[in-house]
Amino acid sequence: MANLDNIPPAPSVPPPGIAEVPGDTFAERRRLVTARLDWRQAFAALRHRNYRLFFAGQLISLTGTWMQAVAQGWLVYQMTGNEFMLGFIAFLGMVPVTLLTVPAGALADRFDKRRILIATQLTGMLLALLLAGLAYTDSVRIWQVATLSVLLGIAAAFDIPTRQSLVVDLVGRDNLANAIALNSTMFNIARILGPMLAGLLINIPAIGIAGCFLLNGLSYLAVILGYSLMTLPDRRPATPAPVWQSMVAATRFVQQQPFVRRIITLVALFSLLVFPLATLFPVFARQSLDGDARTYGFLGTANGAGALLGALTLAFLGDHPHQRRQFFIGLIGFCLSTIAFAFSTNLLLSLGLLIIVGWCFITALATANTVVQHRAPDALRGGVMGIYTLAFLGLAPIGNLLIGAVAKQFSAPVACATGAG
């Protein structure tokens, strides 16, 4: 019989922690979870006061932004009845992102990011209020919608890379992945609330489309207040290089990072071929599903609900060691579920498929964002995120034109299925 006194004691189990492992050449050291995360760790970024201000303000403002996006799409389709025009207006709004996002990202590395962001939010507020005034007086014309869309796109070109590069200043590197996941959570809560509210309010005569534009304009006050109350470090270089040199340095960094380069290339293809799906939601709501503005709102809400689930999944996973697998599961799943949605004529089936579409979308894109940000040095973060934004959103104008033209020539289902295929 074995002598139990000679059996060594069981080793103690270490608490959950983070291991540092070597990254790719020229990359930051990667941080991987070494034990099961506590559920509170999924909301770690909210421990930072600056991030709480950012989260609350952005949630209110983005809800208004989604309300305006739905209302504007419905307005354009009512005014023209033309699928191509939906794609064309979206194209005009994204052209400035294509042209300006890289130099705008470089500017974010040289100037006060908060001032840039407050300026872009004030611009968006004024444009939304102007559009509300035109709609209330029943004097809105399609050329006015197109012009305001271009101006809002210019503001977005400076806002997006600056806002994304600000996140590390709000939470530090330790909580960066969690903050990016919570950004997606916040974005998609707004993506659920905004279309749902717009779909309901558009059908109320006292509010209508103009009311959605007005509420969006007022929602900008929340994020402007949040930025004003933050206490932020000054990361501007003492002797900033010219913008063109910052752009060259950021481009060279991406070229020297094979994994980052491949991620950005795949994101660019995704943006070109399948990202413009939501542009045709009004067509699917009316033609494929025989619905109205509420149906349109339901489609956006279902897509946002799936994306919210994806963002929460990533928040709980943290710095998961299998980020490459996450990225490809998201990309492939998005394409397959988009093809299925394109040919659905049942509302419940379409809503279920859009939940899957949204989950896959966030799984792919938030993972890509995390990978790029973890590897970007602080001095080039704005410029690198400008390149990433160009890949993510900059090709969307061409994609919007393509999907609008194919939908006009053939049909919306053929356009979406072809791009995803």
PDB file of N, CA and C in Angstrom, residues 168-225:
ATOM      1  N   VAL A 168      -6.075  54.867 -26.836  1.00  0.00           N
ATOM      2  CA  VAL A 168      -4.956  54.468 -25.973  1.00  0.00           C
ATOM      3  C   VAL A 168      -4.662  55.539 -24.928  1.00  0.00           C
ATOM      4  N   ASP A 169      -4.942  56.807 -25.228  1.00  0.00           N
ATOM      5  CA  ASP A 169      -4.753  57.875 -24.243  1.00  0.00           C
ATOM      6  C   ASP A 169      -5.816  57.816 -23.153  1.00  0.00           C
ATOM      7  N   LEU A 170      -6.954  57.217 -23.442  1.00  0.00           N
ATOM      8  CA  LEU A 170      -8.040  57.133 -22.466  1.00  0.00           C
ATOM      9  C   LEU A 170      -7.852  55.982 -21.487  1.00  0.00           C
ATOM     10  N   VAL A 171      -7.260  54.868 -21.940  1.00  0.00           N
ATOM     11  CA  VAL A 171      -7.216  53.660 -21.109  1.00  0.00           C
ATOM     12  C   VAL A 171      -5.818  53.072 -20.956  1.00  0.00           C
ATOM     13  N   GLY A 172      -4.842  53.495 -21.746  1.00  0.00           N
ATOM     14  CA  GLY A 172      -3.520  52.877 -21.724  1.00  0.00           C
ATOM     15  C   GLY A 172      -3.493  51.594 -22.529  1.00  0.00           C
ATOM     16  N   ARG A 173      -2.296  51.046 -22.704  1.00  0.00           N
ATOM     17  CA  ARG A 173      -2.148  49.834 -23.523  1.00  0.00           C
ATOM     18  C   ARG A 173      -2.755  48.600 -22.865  1.00  0.00           C
ATOM     19  N   ASP A 174      -2.745  48.557 -21.526  1.00  0.00           N
ATOM     20  CA  ASP A 174      -3.223  47.350 -20.850  1.00  0.00           C
ATOM     21  C   ASP A 174      -4.689  47.058 -21.134  1.00  0.00           C
ATOM     22  N   ASN A 175      -5.491  48.090 -21.291  1.00  0.00           N
ATOM     23  CA  ASN A 175      -6.929  47.921 -21.521  1.00  0.00           C
ATOM     24  C   ASN A 175      -7.345  48.307 -22.938  1.00  0.00           C
ATOM     25  N   LEU A 176      -6.366  48.375 -23.860  1.00  0.00           N
ATOM     26  CA  LEU A 176      -6.673  48.819 -25.212  1.00  0.00           C
ATOM     27  C   LEU A 176      -7.618  47.861 -25.931  1.00  0.00           C
ATOM     28  N   ALA A 177      -7.335  46.552 -25.887  1.00  0.00           N
ATOM     29  CA  ALA A 177      -8.196  45.589 -26.575  1.00  0.00           C
ATOM     30  C   ALA A 177      -9.607  45.621 -26.014  1.00  0.00           C
ATOM     31  N   ASN A 178      -9.722  45.739 -24.680  1.00  0.00           N
ATOM     32  CA  ASN A 178     -11.037  45.801 -24.064  1.00  0.00           C
ATOM     33  C   ASN A 178     -11.780  47.071 -24.480  1.00  0.00           C
ATOM     34  N   ALA A 179     -11.060  48.191 -24.561  1.00  0.00           N
ATOM     35  CA  ALA A 179     -11.701  49.442 -24.961  1.00  0.00           C
ATOM     36  C   ALA A 179     -12.200  49.375 -26.404  1.00  0.00           C
ATOM     37  N   ILE A 180     -11.426  48.749 -27.288  1.00  0.00           N
ATOM     38  CA  ILE A 180     -11.861  48.616 -28.680  1.00  0.00           C
ATOM     39  C   ILE A 180     -13.110  47.754 -28.761  1.00  0.00           C
ATOM     40  N   ALA A 181     -13.150  46.659 -27.959  1.00  0.00           N
ATOM     41  CA  ALA A 181     -14.345  45.822 -27.936  1.00  0.00           C
ATOM     42  C   ALA A 181     -15.545  46.585 -27.379  1.00  0.00           C
ATOM     43  N   LEU A 182     -15.326  47.377 -26.320  1.00  0.00           N
ATOM     44  CA  LEU A 182     -16.425  48.161 -25.760  1.00  0.00           C
ATOM     45  C   LEU A 182     -16.844  49.284 -26.701  1.00  0.00           C
ATOM     46  N   ASN A 183     -15.892  49.827 -27.483  1.00  0.00           N
ATOM     47  CA  ASN A 183     -16.273  50.793 -28.521  1.00  0.00           C
ATOM     48  C   ASN A 183     -17.277  50.167 -29.485  1.00  0.00           C
ATOM     49  N   SER A 184     -16.985  48.935 -29.891  1.00  0.00           N
ATOM     50  CA  SER A 184     -17.906  48.238 -30.786  1.00  0.00           C
ATOM     51  C   SER A 184     -19.235  47.969 -30.097  1.00  0.00           C
ATOM     52  N   THR A 185     -19.191  47.650 -28.793  1.00  0.00           N
ATOM     53  CA  THR A 185     -20.425  47.453 -28.037  1.00  0.00           C
ATOM     54  C   THR A 185     -21.263  48.723 -28.046  1.00  0.00           C
ATOM     55  N   MET A 186     -20.632  49.841 -27.716  1.00  0.00           N
ATOM     56  CA  MET A 186     -21.323  51.125 -27.685  1.00  0.00           C
ATOM     57  C   MET A 186     -21.866  51.496 -29.063  1.00  0.00           C
ATOM     58  N   PHE A 187     -21.039  51.293 -30.082  1.00  0.00           N
ATOM     59  CA  PHE A 187     -21.446  51.607 -31.449  1.00  0.00           C
ATOM     60  C   PHE A 187     -22.686  50.811 -31.842  1.00  0.00           C
ATOM     61  N   ASN A 188     -22.731  49.568 -31.432  1.00  0.00           N
ATOM     62  CA  ASN A 188     -23.829  48.710 -31.868  1.00  0.00           C
ATOM     63  C   ASN A 188     -25.059  48.789 -30.978  1.00  0.00           C
ATOM     64  N   ILE A 189     -24.907  49.242 -29.731  1.00  0.00           N
ATOM     65  CA  ILE A 189     -26.099  49.613 -28.967  1.00  0.00           C
ATOM     66  C   ILE A 189     -26.794  50.767 -29.686  1.00  0.00           C
ATOM     67  N   ALA A 190     -25.987  51.749 -30.112  1.00  0.00           N
ATOM     68  CA  ALA A 190     -26.548  52.868 -30.880  1.00  0.00           C
ATOM     69  C   ALA A 190     -27.125  52.387 -32.207  1.00  0.00           C
ATOM     70  N   ARG A 191     -26.482  51.394 -32.791  1.00  0.00           N
ATOM     71  CA  ARG A 191     -26.939  50.863 -34.073  1.00  0.00           C
ATOM     72  C   ARG A 191     -28.285  50.146 -33.941  1.00  0.00           C
ATOM     73  N   ILE A 192     -28.581  49.648 -32.734  1.00  0.00           N
ATOM     74  CA  ILE A 192     -29.888  49.053 -32.474  1.00  0.00           C
ATOM     75  C   ILE A 192     -30.918  50.143 -32.195  1.00  0.00           C
ATOM     76  N   LEU A 193     -30.563  51.050 -31.278  1.00  0.00           N
ATOM     77  CA  LEU A 193     -31.514  52.070 -30.859  1.00  0.00           C
ATOM     78  C   LEU A 193     -31.841  53.058 -31.980  1.00  0.00           C
ATOM     79  N   GLY A 194     -30.790  53.493 -32.717  1.00  0.00           N
ATOM     80  CA  GLY A 194     -30.999  54.508 -33.742  1.00  0.00           C
ATOM     81  C   GLY A 194     -31.987  54.104 -34.825  1.00  0.00           C
ATOM     82  N   PRO A 195     -31.750  52.997 -35.546  1.00  0.00           N
ATOM     83  CA  PRO A 195     -32.713  52.575 -36.572  1.00  0.00           C
ATOM     84  C   PRO A 195     -34.105  52.271 -36.007  1.00  0.00           C
ATOM     85  N   MET A 196     -34.158  51.693 -34.791  1.00  0.00           N
ATOM     86  CA  MET A 196     -35.458  51.379 -34.201  1.00  0.00           C
ATOM     87  C   MET A 196     -36.242  52.661 -33.929  1.00  0.00           C
ATOM     88  N   LEU A 197     -35.574  53.653 -33.324  1.00  0.00           N
ATOM     89  CA  LEU A 197     -36.248  54.913 -33.052  1.00  0.00           C
ATOM     90  C   LEU A 197     -36.634  55.635 -34.338  1.00  0.00           C
ATOM     91  N   ALA A 198     -35.723  55.625 -35.312  1.00  0.00           N
ATOM     92  CA  ALA A 198     -36.025  56.292 -36.581  1.00  0.00           C
ATOM     93  C   ALA A 198     -37.203  55.632 -37.274  1.00  0.00           C
ATOM     94  N   GLY A 199     -37.226  54.288 -37.296  1.00  0.00           N
ATOM     95  CA  GLY A 199     -38.337  53.592 -37.934  1.00  0.00           C
ATOM     96  C   GLY A 199     -39.671  53.923 -37.311  1.00  0.00           C
ATOM     97  N   LEU A 200     -39.681  54.162 -35.987  1.00  0.00           N
ATOM     98  CA  LEU A 200     -40.927  54.526 -35.303  1.00  0.00           C
ATOM     99  C   LEU A 200     -41.262  55.998 -35.501  1.00  0.00           C
ATOM    100  N   LEU A 201     -40.263  56.871 -35.378  1.00  0.00           N
ATOM    101  CA  LEU A 201     -40.513  58.314 -35.414  1.00  0.00           C
ATOM    102  C   LEU A 201     -40.850  58.819 -36.808  1.00  0.00           C
ATOM    103  N   ILE A 202     -40.315  58.179 -37.841  1.00  0.00           N
ATOM    104  CA  ILE A 202     -40.607  58.618 -39.210  1.00  0.00           C
ATOM    105  C   ILE A 202     -42.100  58.547 -39.487  1.00  0.00           C
ATOM    106  N   ASN A 203     -42.789  57.574 -38.887  1.00  0.00           N
ATOM    107  CA  ASN A 203     -44.219  57.384 -39.133  1.00  0.00           C
ATOM    108  C   ASN A 203     -45.103  58.235 -38.236  1.00  0.00           C
ATOM    109  N   ILE A 204     -44.498  59.056 -37.358  1.00  0.00           N
ATOM    110  CA  ILE A 204     -45.277  59.978 -36.525  1.00  0.00           C
ATOM    111  C   ILE A 204     -45.289  61.346 -37.201  1.00  0.00           C
ATOM    112  N   PRO A 205     -46.436  61.818 -37.672  1.00  0.00           N
ATOM    113  CA  PRO A 205     -46.477  63.070 -38.462  1.00  0.00           C
ATOM    114  C   PRO A 205     -45.837  64.262 -37.759  1.00  0.00           C
ATOM    115  N   ALA A 206     -45.972  64.355 -36.434  1.00  0.00           N
ATOM    116  CA  ALA A 206     -45.435  65.515 -35.718  1.00  0.00           C
ATOM    117  C   ALA A 206     -43.911  65.502 -35.647  1.00  0.00           C
ATOM    118  N   ILE A 207     -43.293  64.348 -35.923  1.00  0.00           N
ATOM    119  CA  ILE A 207     -41.832  64.236 -35.842  1.00  0.00           C
ATOM    120  C   ILE A 207     -41.259  63.988 -37.235  1.00  0.00           C
ATOM    121  N   GLY A 208     -41.523  62.820 -37.771  1.00  0.00           N
ATOM    122  CA  GLY A 208     -41.135  62.507 -39.139  1.00  0.00           C
ATOM    123  C   GLY A 208     -39.632  62.507 -39.367  1.00  0.00           C
ATOM    124  N   ILE A 209     -39.270  62.594 -40.636  1.00  0.00           N
ATOM    125  CA  ILE A 209     -37.869  62.573 -41.028  1.00  0.00           C
ATOM    126  C   ILE A 209     -37.110  63.773 -40.464  1.00  0.00           C
ATOM    127  N   ALA A 210     -37.751  64.956 -40.516  1.00  0.00           N
ATOM    128  CA  ALA A 210     -37.091  66.167 -40.019  1.00  0.00           C
ATOM    129  C   ALA A 210     -36.765  66.054 -38.540  1.00  0.00           C
ATOM    130  N   GLY A 211     -37.654  65.434 -37.763  1.00  0.00           N
ATOM    131  CA  GLY A 211     -37.410  65.268 -36.333  1.00  0.00           C
ATOM    132  C   GLY A 211     -36.205  64.396 -36.050  1.00  0.00           C
ATOM    133  N   CYS A 212     -35.992  63.396 -36.873  1.00  0.00           N
ATOM    134  CA  CYS A 212     -34.802  62.548 -36.717  1.00  0.00           C
ATOM    135  C   CYS A 212     -33.527  63.349 -36.926  1.00  0.00           C
ATOM    136  N   PHE A 213     -33.538  64.227 -37.930  1.00  0.00           N
ATOM    137  CA  PHE A 213     -32.369  65.072 -38.176  1.00  0.00           C
ATOM    138  C   PHE A 213     -32.128  66.023 -36.991  1.00  0.00           C
ATOM    139  N   LEU A 214     -33.222  66.597 -36.447  1.00  0.00           N
ATOM    140  CA  LEU A 214     -33.097  67.526 -35.324  1.00  0.00           C
ATOM    141  C   LEU A 214     -32.535  66.828 -34.092  1.00  0.00           C
ATOM    142  N   LEU A 215     -33.062  65.649 -33.771  1.00  0.00           N
ATOM    143  CA  LEU A 215     -32.583  64.914 -32.608  1.00  0.00           C
ATOM    144  C   LEU A 215     -31.106  64.536 -32.761  1.00  0.00           C
ATOM    145  N   ASN A 216     -30.691  64.212 -33.969  1.00  0.00           N
ATOM    146  CA  ASN A 216     -29.275  63.920 -34.191  1.00  0.00           C
ATOM    147  C   ASN A 216     -28.427  65.153 -33.916  1.00  0.00           C
ATOM    148  N   GLY A 217     -28.866  66.316 -34.400  1.00  0.00           N
ATOM    149  CA  GLY A 217     -28.113  67.539 -34.150  1.00  0.00           C
ATOM    150  C   GLY A 217     -27.937  67.815 -32.659  1.00  0.00           C
ATOM    151  N   LEU A 218     -28.995  67.617 -31.890  1.00  0.00           N
ATOM    152  CA  LEU A 218     -28.917  67.852 -30.452  1.00  0.00           C
ATOM    153  C   LEU A 218     -28.041  66.814 -29.744  1.00  0.00           C
ATOM    154  N   SER A 219     -27.965  65.603 -30.289  1.00  0.00           N
ATOM    155  CA  SER A 219     -27.198  64.536 -29.638  1.00  0.00           C
ATOM    156  C   SER A 219     -25.695  64.824 -29.625  1.00  0.00           C
ATOM    157  N   TYR A 220     -25.232  65.679 -30.522  1.00  0.00           N
ATOM    158  CA  TYR A 220     -23.807  66.006 -30.555  1.00  0.00           C
ATOM    159  C   TYR A 220     -23.367  66.737 -29.288  1.00  0.00           C
ATOM    160  N   LEU A 221     -24.291  67.387 -28.602  1.00  0.00           N
ATOM    161  CA  LEU A 221     -23.922  68.122 -27.392  1.00  0.00           C
ATOM    162  C   LEU A 221     -23.329  67.195 -26.333  1.00  0.00           C
ATOM    163  N   ALA A 222     -23.813  65.957 -26.277  1.00  0.00           N
ATOM    164  CA  ALA A 222     -23.330  65.014 -25.259  1.00  0.00           C
ATOM    165  C   ALA A 222     -21.855  64.689 -25.453  1.00  0.00           C
ATOM    166  N   VAL A 223     -21.455  64.401 -26.679  1.00  0.00           N
ATOM    167  CA  VAL A 223     -20.062  64.018 -26.912  1.00  0.00           C
ATOM    168  C   VAL A 223     -19.143  65.236 -26.809  1.00  0.00           C
ATOM    169  N   ILE A 224     -19.614  66.419 -27.202  1.00  0.00           N
ATOM    170  CA  ILE A 224     -18.805  67.625 -27.049  1.00  0.00           C
ATOM    171  C   ILE A 224     -18.548  67.896 -25.569  1.00  0.00           C
ATOM    172  N   LEU A 225     -19.572  67.733 -24.722  1.00  0.00           N
ATOM    173  CA  LEU A 225     -19.408  67.904 -23.284  1.00  0.00           C
ATOM    174  C   LEU A 225     -18.423  66.874 -22.725  1.00  0.00           C
TER     175      LEU A 225
END
